[in-house]
Amino acid sequence: MQDLDLQKALKSAKIAARAGREVLLHYFGQLKNVQEKAQAGLVSEADVESERVIAKILKQDFPQLSFLGEEGAFEKGDDRVPDSAWVVDPLDGTTNYVHGFHVFCVSIGLQWKNEIVLGVVDVPILNKIYSCSQGHGAYVNDQPIKVSQRTSIKDSLLATGFFHENHAALKEQLKIFSDLVYEARGIRRPGAAAYDLALVAEGVFDAFWEPNLKPWDAAAGVALVREAGGVAWSYTNGDYRLGDHTLLSGNATICQAIRERIVKVCAKK
């Protein structure tokens, strides 16, 4: 495969994310078709249409790249990430969106030769677009951002998420939450992992952790955090890679402290 023009790819991803944004704003508050996906939450016509317009732009600009979108992956029953591929969530935070809660976003990541090299997270209601490419830093609306520099959990604002359909994972997650909530300054659960990770990159949240995220939930956000000077790890096995079952991301000091607590909690099973 030929070399990748990363800046061209970033430009294309921003255009595609903006197209997805327009779809989401058009349907917000006017949905007519919402369905349950087994073990995968909700899907609406907004998700499907957003993915369609995003895929059209990215495939046209980069026909040599594979495309893994949440809705297409669900239809095929295959969420494996090719070595080089766009990894897209056309509507992260669908439950929020369906209920009229304003926290939702478009997430576009790019994996190239098994490395996450680019991320774009577009937050329609806030008119914010987070973006990064490998080696060039992370930005929100073209202004540079960095992860926080706090060093103590007691001074930190953390973020996480829960998925009730996997009962075993939920029980473990609640144990971790119960341990950390007594020590942290606060823990938030906005309900859109890509946006959570963008806020980690911006230094709003000091760290984010969640199990059982899909590749499209994490790809763009992980790229943003790393380019903003943070880390993205699995709970116990080193650097996070797309397809890992756990994700802990933020500044390295806070993440190390959280990882130690997670290991202790999980050892008590």
Tab-separated table of C-alpha atoms in Angstrom:
chain	number	residue	atom	x	y	z
A	1	MET	CA	0.000	0.000	0.000
A	2	GLN	CA	1.259	3.456	-0.861
A	3	ASP	CA	2.343	5.958	1.795
A	4	LEU	CA	-0.384	7.913	3.557
A	5	ASP	CA	-0.743	11.693	3.241
A	6	LEU	CA	-1.745	12.279	6.844
A	7	GLN	CA	-2.675	15.940	6.468
A	8	LYS	CA	-4.861	15.177	3.480
A	9	ALA	CA	-6.498	12.426	5.530
A	10	LEU	CA	-7.108	14.834	8.414
A	11	LYS	CA	-8.727	17.367	6.095
A	12	SER	CA	-10.956	14.667	4.644
A	13	ALA	CA	-11.922	13.424	8.118
A	14	LYS	CA	-12.919	16.935	9.203
A	15	ILE	CA	-15.086	17.380	6.109
A	16	ALA	CA	-16.698	13.983	6.683
A	17	ALA	CA	-17.309	14.744	10.369
A	18	ARG	CA	-18.962	18.032	9.440
A	19	ALA	CA	-21.237	16.179	7.003
A	20	GLY	CA	-22.159	13.771	9.796
A	21	ARG	CA	-22.808	16.734	12.094
A	22	GLU	CA	-25.325	18.193	9.655
A	23	VAL	CA	-27.206	14.901	9.558
A	24	LEU	CA	-27.337	14.671	13.351
A	25	LEU	CA	-28.555	18.239	13.746
A	26	HIS	CA	-31.227	17.654	11.109
A	27	TYR	CA	-32.688	14.630	12.902
A	28	PHE	CA	-32.204	15.817	16.507
A	29	GLY	CA	-35.609	15.921	18.198
A	30	GLN	CA	-37.327	14.553	15.089
A	31	LEU	CA	-36.544	10.833	15.063
A	32	LYS	CA	-39.158	8.467	13.718
A	33	ASN	CA	-37.317	5.131	13.699
A	34	VAL	CA	-35.419	3.954	16.788
A	35	GLN	CA	-34.562	0.279	17.290
A	36	GLU	CA	-32.752	-1.900	19.837
A	37	LYS	CA	-29.595	-3.709	18.709
A	38	ALA	CA	-28.909	-6.902	20.653
A	39	GLN	CA	-26.085	-6.224	23.150
A	40	ALA	CA	-25.333	-2.951	21.366
A	41	GLY	CA	-27.790	-0.286	22.508
A	42	LEU	CA	-29.965	1.827	20.236
A	43	VAL	CA	-29.804	2.702	16.548
A	44	SER	CA	-31.780	5.352	14.684
A	45	GLU	CA	-32.101	6.689	11.160
A	46	ALA	CA	-29.656	9.424	12.217
A	47	ASP	CA	-26.904	6.853	12.916
A	48	VAL	CA	-27.443	5.155	9.581
A	49	GLU	CA	-27.587	8.328	7.498
A	50	SER	CA	-24.604	9.885	9.272
A	51	GLU	CA	-22.506	6.807	8.567
A	52	ARG	CA	-23.604	6.806	4.932
A	53	VAL	CA	-22.481	10.394	4.255
A	54	ILE	CA	-19.231	9.942	6.187
A	55	ALA	CA	-18.361	6.725	4.357
A	56	LYS	CA	-19.091	8.298	0.966
A	57	ILE	CA	-16.582	11.106	1.556
A	58	LEU	CA	-13.828	8.974	3.071
A	59	LYS	CA	-14.105	6.176	0.516
A	60	GLN	CA	-14.062	8.683	-2.327
A	61	ASP	CA	-10.962	10.441	-0.999
A	62	PHE	CA	-9.139	7.283	0.111
A	63	PRO	CA	-10.438	4.296	-1.875
A	64	GLN	CA	-7.412	2.225	-0.839
A	65	LEU	CA	-8.414	2.290	2.847
A	66	SER	CA	-10.858	-0.068	4.521
A	67	PHE	CA	-13.836	1.396	6.370
A	68	LEU	CA	-15.137	0.105	9.707
A	69	GLY	CA	-18.281	1.902	10.822
A	70	GLU	CA	-20.432	0.945	13.794
A	71	GLU	CA	-23.623	0.380	11.825
A	72	GLY	CA	-21.961	-1.571	9.035
A	73	ALA	CA	-20.052	-3.692	11.549
A	74	PHE	CA	-23.275	-4.499	13.378
A	75	GLU	CA	-25.014	-5.534	10.164
A	76	LYS	CA	-22.114	-7.804	9.210
A	77	GLY	CA	-21.538	-9.093	12.739
A	78	ASP	CA	-17.833	-8.314	12.411
A	79	ASP	CA	-16.024	-5.615	14.422
A	80	ARG	CA	-12.455	-6.665	13.622
A	81	VAL	CA	-10.233	-3.731	12.660
A	82	PRO	CA	-8.141	-4.082	9.493
A	83	ASP	CA	-4.456	-3.100	9.712
A	84	SER	CA	-5.239	0.155	7.908
A	85	ALA	CA	-8.776	1.517	8.103
A	86	TRP	CA	-11.072	4.366	8.973
A	87	VAL	CA	-12.782	3.533	12.281
A	88	VAL	CA	-16.009	5.500	12.609
A	89	ASP	CA	-18.821	6.027	15.073
A	90	PRO	CA	-21.363	8.141	13.169
A	91	LEU	CA	-23.253	8.937	16.372
A	92	ASP	CA	-21.527	8.303	19.689
A	93	GLY	CA	-24.036	8.800	22.474
A	94	THR	CA	-27.101	7.449	20.684
A	95	THR	CA	-29.075	6.968	23.905
A	96	ASN	CA	-28.415	10.597	24.847
A	97	TYR	CA	-29.426	11.669	21.346
A	98	VAL	CA	-32.669	9.673	21.358
A	99	HIS	CA	-33.677	11.155	24.709
A	100	GLY	CA	-32.847	14.721	23.702
A	101	PHE	CA	-29.741	14.983	25.909
A	102	HIS	CA	-27.206	17.182	24.162
A	103	VAL	CA	-24.045	15.113	24.753
A	104	PHE	CA	-23.341	13.275	21.493
A	105	CYS	CA	-20.728	13.442	18.754
A	106	VAL	CA	-19.265	12.104	15.525
A	107	SER	CA	-16.039	10.129	15.951
A	108	ILE	CA	-13.595	9.378	13.123
A	109	GLY	CA	-10.299	7.618	13.777
A	110	LEU	CA	-7.723	6.257	11.374
A	111	GLN	CA	-5.586	3.204	11.963
A	112	TRP	CA	-2.579	2.949	9.665
A	113	LYS	CA	-0.348	-0.123	9.755
A	114	ASN	CA	-1.794	-1.062	13.165
A	115	GLU	CA	-1.203	2.392	14.683
A	116	ILE	CA	-3.915	4.929	15.517
A	117	VAL	CA	-2.602	7.975	13.669
A	118	LEU	CA	-5.506	10.403	13.407
A	119	GLY	CA	-8.622	11.426	15.293
A	120	VAL	CA	-11.547	13.790	14.776
A	121	VAL	CA	-14.389	14.220	17.256
A	122	ASP	CA	-17.123	16.651	16.220
A	123	VAL	CA	-19.548	17.810	18.937
A	124	PRO	CA	-22.497	19.333	17.036
A	125	ILE	CA	-24.412	21.122	19.779
A	126	LEU	CA	-21.274	22.823	21.121
A	127	ASN	CA	-19.918	23.632	17.642
A	128	LYS	CA	-16.598	22.074	18.647
A	129	ILE	CA	-14.297	19.920	16.546
A	130	TYR	CA	-11.394	18.129	18.191
A	131	SER	CA	-8.668	16.942	15.840
A	132	CYS	CA	-5.177	15.498	15.762
A	133	SER	CA	-2.691	13.725	13.555
A	134	GLN	CA	0.319	11.761	14.700
A	135	GLY	CA	3.240	13.997	15.638
A	136	HIS	CA	1.340	17.275	15.210
A	137	GLY	CA	-0.471	17.687	18.540
A	138	ALA	CA	-4.165	17.876	19.427
A	139	TYR	CA	-6.551	20.776	18.900
A	140	VAL	CA	-10.083	21.978	19.549
A	141	ASN	CA	-11.351	24.452	16.956
A	142	ASP	CA	-7.703	24.783	15.844
A	143	GLN	CA	-6.497	25.794	19.320
A	144	PRO	CA	-3.880	23.487	20.917
A	145	ILE	CA	-4.908	21.380	23.897
A	146	LYS	CA	-3.028	19.346	26.512
A	147	VAL	CA	-3.974	16.788	29.136
A	148	SER	CA	-4.153	17.963	32.737
A	149	GLN	CA	-1.109	18.086	35.004
A	150	ARG	CA	-2.845	17.106	38.254
A	151	THR	CA	-1.025	14.395	40.183
A	152	SER	CA	-3.499	13.314	42.865
A	153	ILE	CA	-6.758	11.414	42.500
A	154	LYS	CA	-8.280	13.507	45.306
A	155	ASP	CA	-7.843	16.621	43.151
A	156	SER	CA	-9.103	14.964	39.980
A	157	LEU	CA	-12.303	15.002	37.957
A	158	LEU	CA	-12.703	11.571	36.381
A	159	ALA	CA	-15.050	10.129	33.765
A	160	THR	CA	-16.337	6.651	33.065
A	161	GLY	CA	-19.191	4.743	31.463
A	162	PHE	CA	-21.441	1.768	32.152
A	163	PHE	CA	-23.065	-0.811	29.890
A	164	HIS	CA	-25.767	-2.706	31.753
A	165	GLU	CA	-26.257	-5.530	29.233
A	166	ASN	CA	-22.958	-7.189	30.207
A	167	HIS	CA	-23.717	-8.010	33.842
A	168	ALA	CA	-20.305	-9.400	34.785
A	169	ALA	CA	-18.473	-6.371	33.405
A	170	LEU	CA	-20.980	-4.034	35.048
A	171	LYS	CA	-20.433	-5.607	38.483
A	172	GLU	CA	-16.673	-5.185	38.125
A	173	GLN	CA	-17.086	-1.618	36.877
A	174	LEU	CA	-19.307	-0.741	39.848
A	175	LYS	CA	-16.667	-2.099	42.234
A	176	ILE	CA	-14.014	0.103	40.620
A	177	PHE	CA	-16.364	3.085	40.666
A	178	SER	CA	-17.199	2.482	44.340
A	179	ASP	CA	-13.503	2.480	45.206
A	180	LEU	CA	-12.669	5.666	43.290
A	181	VAL	CA	-15.762	7.737	44.086
A	182	TYR	CA	-14.690	8.062	47.724
A	183	GLU	CA	-11.357	9.593	46.739
A	184	ALA	CA	-11.815	11.611	43.549
A	185	ARG	CA	-13.081	15.181	43.519
A	186	GLY	CA	-15.832	13.970	41.220
A	187	ILE	CA	-16.739	11.310	38.654
A	188	ARG	CA	-18.870	12.093	35.617
A	189	ARG	CA	-20.706	9.814	33.184
A	190	PRO	CA	-21.600	11.885	30.088
A	191	GLY	CA	-22.506	8.827	27.999
A	192	ALA	CA	-20.346	9.289	24.894
A	193	ALA	CA	-16.867	7.768	25.192
A	194	ALA	CA	-15.369	9.667	22.262
A	195	TYR	CA	-16.412	12.983	23.823
A	196	ASP	CA	-15.175	11.842	27.246
A	197	LEU	CA	-11.765	11.162	25.729
A	198	ALA	CA	-11.780	14.509	23.915
A	199	LEU	CA	-12.347	16.192	27.287
A	200	VAL	CA	-9.435	14.205	28.712
A	201	ALA	CA	-7.273	15.522	25.876
A	202	GLU	CA	-8.477	19.033	26.665
A	203	GLY	CA	-7.551	18.689	30.350
A	204	VAL	CA	-11.139	18.916	31.590
A	205	PHE	CA	-11.175	15.315	32.834
A	206	ASP	CA	-7.989	14.004	34.377
A	207	ALA	CA	-8.676	10.406	33.336
A	208	PHE	CA	-11.300	8.138	31.798
A	209	TRP	CA	-11.748	4.404	32.213
A	210	GLU	CA	-14.257	1.938	30.792
A	211	PRO	CA	-14.365	-1.741	29.793
A	212	ASN	CA	-15.901	-3.299	26.687
A	213	LEU	CA	-15.636	-0.308	24.366
A	214	LYS	CA	-15.786	-1.037	20.660
A	215	PRO	CA	-12.979	0.163	18.350
A	216	TRP	CA	-15.138	2.993	16.961
A	217	ASP	CA	-15.841	4.252	20.507
A	218	ALA	CA	-12.148	4.639	21.253
A	219	ALA	CA	-10.108	5.220	18.090
A	220	ALA	CA	-10.387	8.983	17.648
A	221	GLY	CA	-10.351	9.747	21.372
A	222	VAL	CA	-7.256	7.664	22.028
A	223	ALA	CA	-5.441	9.487	19.226
A	224	LEU	CA	-6.439	12.832	20.750
A	225	VAL	CA	-5.271	11.954	24.248
A	226	ARG	CA	-1.918	10.655	23.076
A	227	GLU	CA	-1.287	13.710	20.904
A	228	ALA	CA	-2.266	15.913	23.862
A	229	GLY	CA	0.518	14.347	25.949
A	230	GLY	CA	-1.465	11.647	27.726
A	231	VAL	CA	-1.512	7.871	27.744
A	232	ALA	CA	-4.009	5.217	26.691
A	233	TRP	CA	-3.573	1.845	28.374
A	234	SER	CA	-5.504	-1.338	28.884
A	235	TYR	CA	-6.122	-2.040	32.566
A	236	THR	CA	-3.199	-4.453	32.913
A	237	ASN	CA	-1.466	-5.126	29.587
A	238	GLY	CA	0.362	-1.996	28.507
A	239	ASP	CA	-0.627	0.367	25.708
A	240	TYR	CA	-4.195	0.201	24.453
A	241	ARG	CA	-4.736	-1.226	20.988
A	242	LEU	CA	-7.985	-1.223	19.049
A	243	GLY	CA	-9.939	-4.300	20.060
A	244	ASP	CA	-8.654	-4.408	23.652
A	245	HIS	CA	-11.427	-5.001	26.183
A	246	THR	CA	-10.413	-2.304	28.669
A	247	LEU	CA	-9.288	1.312	28.349
A	248	LEU	CA	-7.703	3.694	30.853
A	249	SER	CA	-6.642	7.071	29.486
A	250	GLY	CA	-5.431	10.399	30.846
A	251	ASN	CA	-2.257	11.882	32.233
A	252	ALA	CA	0.241	9.191	33.143
A	253	THR	CA	0.446	9.936	36.878
A	254	ILE	CA	-3.294	9.751	37.499
A	255	CYS	CA	-3.656	6.711	35.240
A	256	GLN	CA	-0.951	4.840	37.137
A	257	ALA	CA	-2.727	5.533	40.427
A	258	ILE	CA	-6.069	4.399	38.999
A	259	ARG	CA	-4.540	1.301	37.441
A	260	GLU	CA	-3.179	0.246	40.857
A	261	ARG	CA	-6.667	0.532	42.351
A	262	ILE	CA	-8.230	-1.363	39.442
A	263	VAL	CA	-5.753	-4.213	39.874
A	264	LYS	CA	-6.553	-4.413	43.599
A	265	VAL	CA	-10.302	-4.352	43.035
A	266	CYS	CA	-10.158	-7.004	40.320
A	267	ALA	CA	-7.923	-9.206	42.528
A	268	LYS	CA	-10.698	-9.357	45.169
A	269	LYS	CA	-13.007	-11.442	42.944
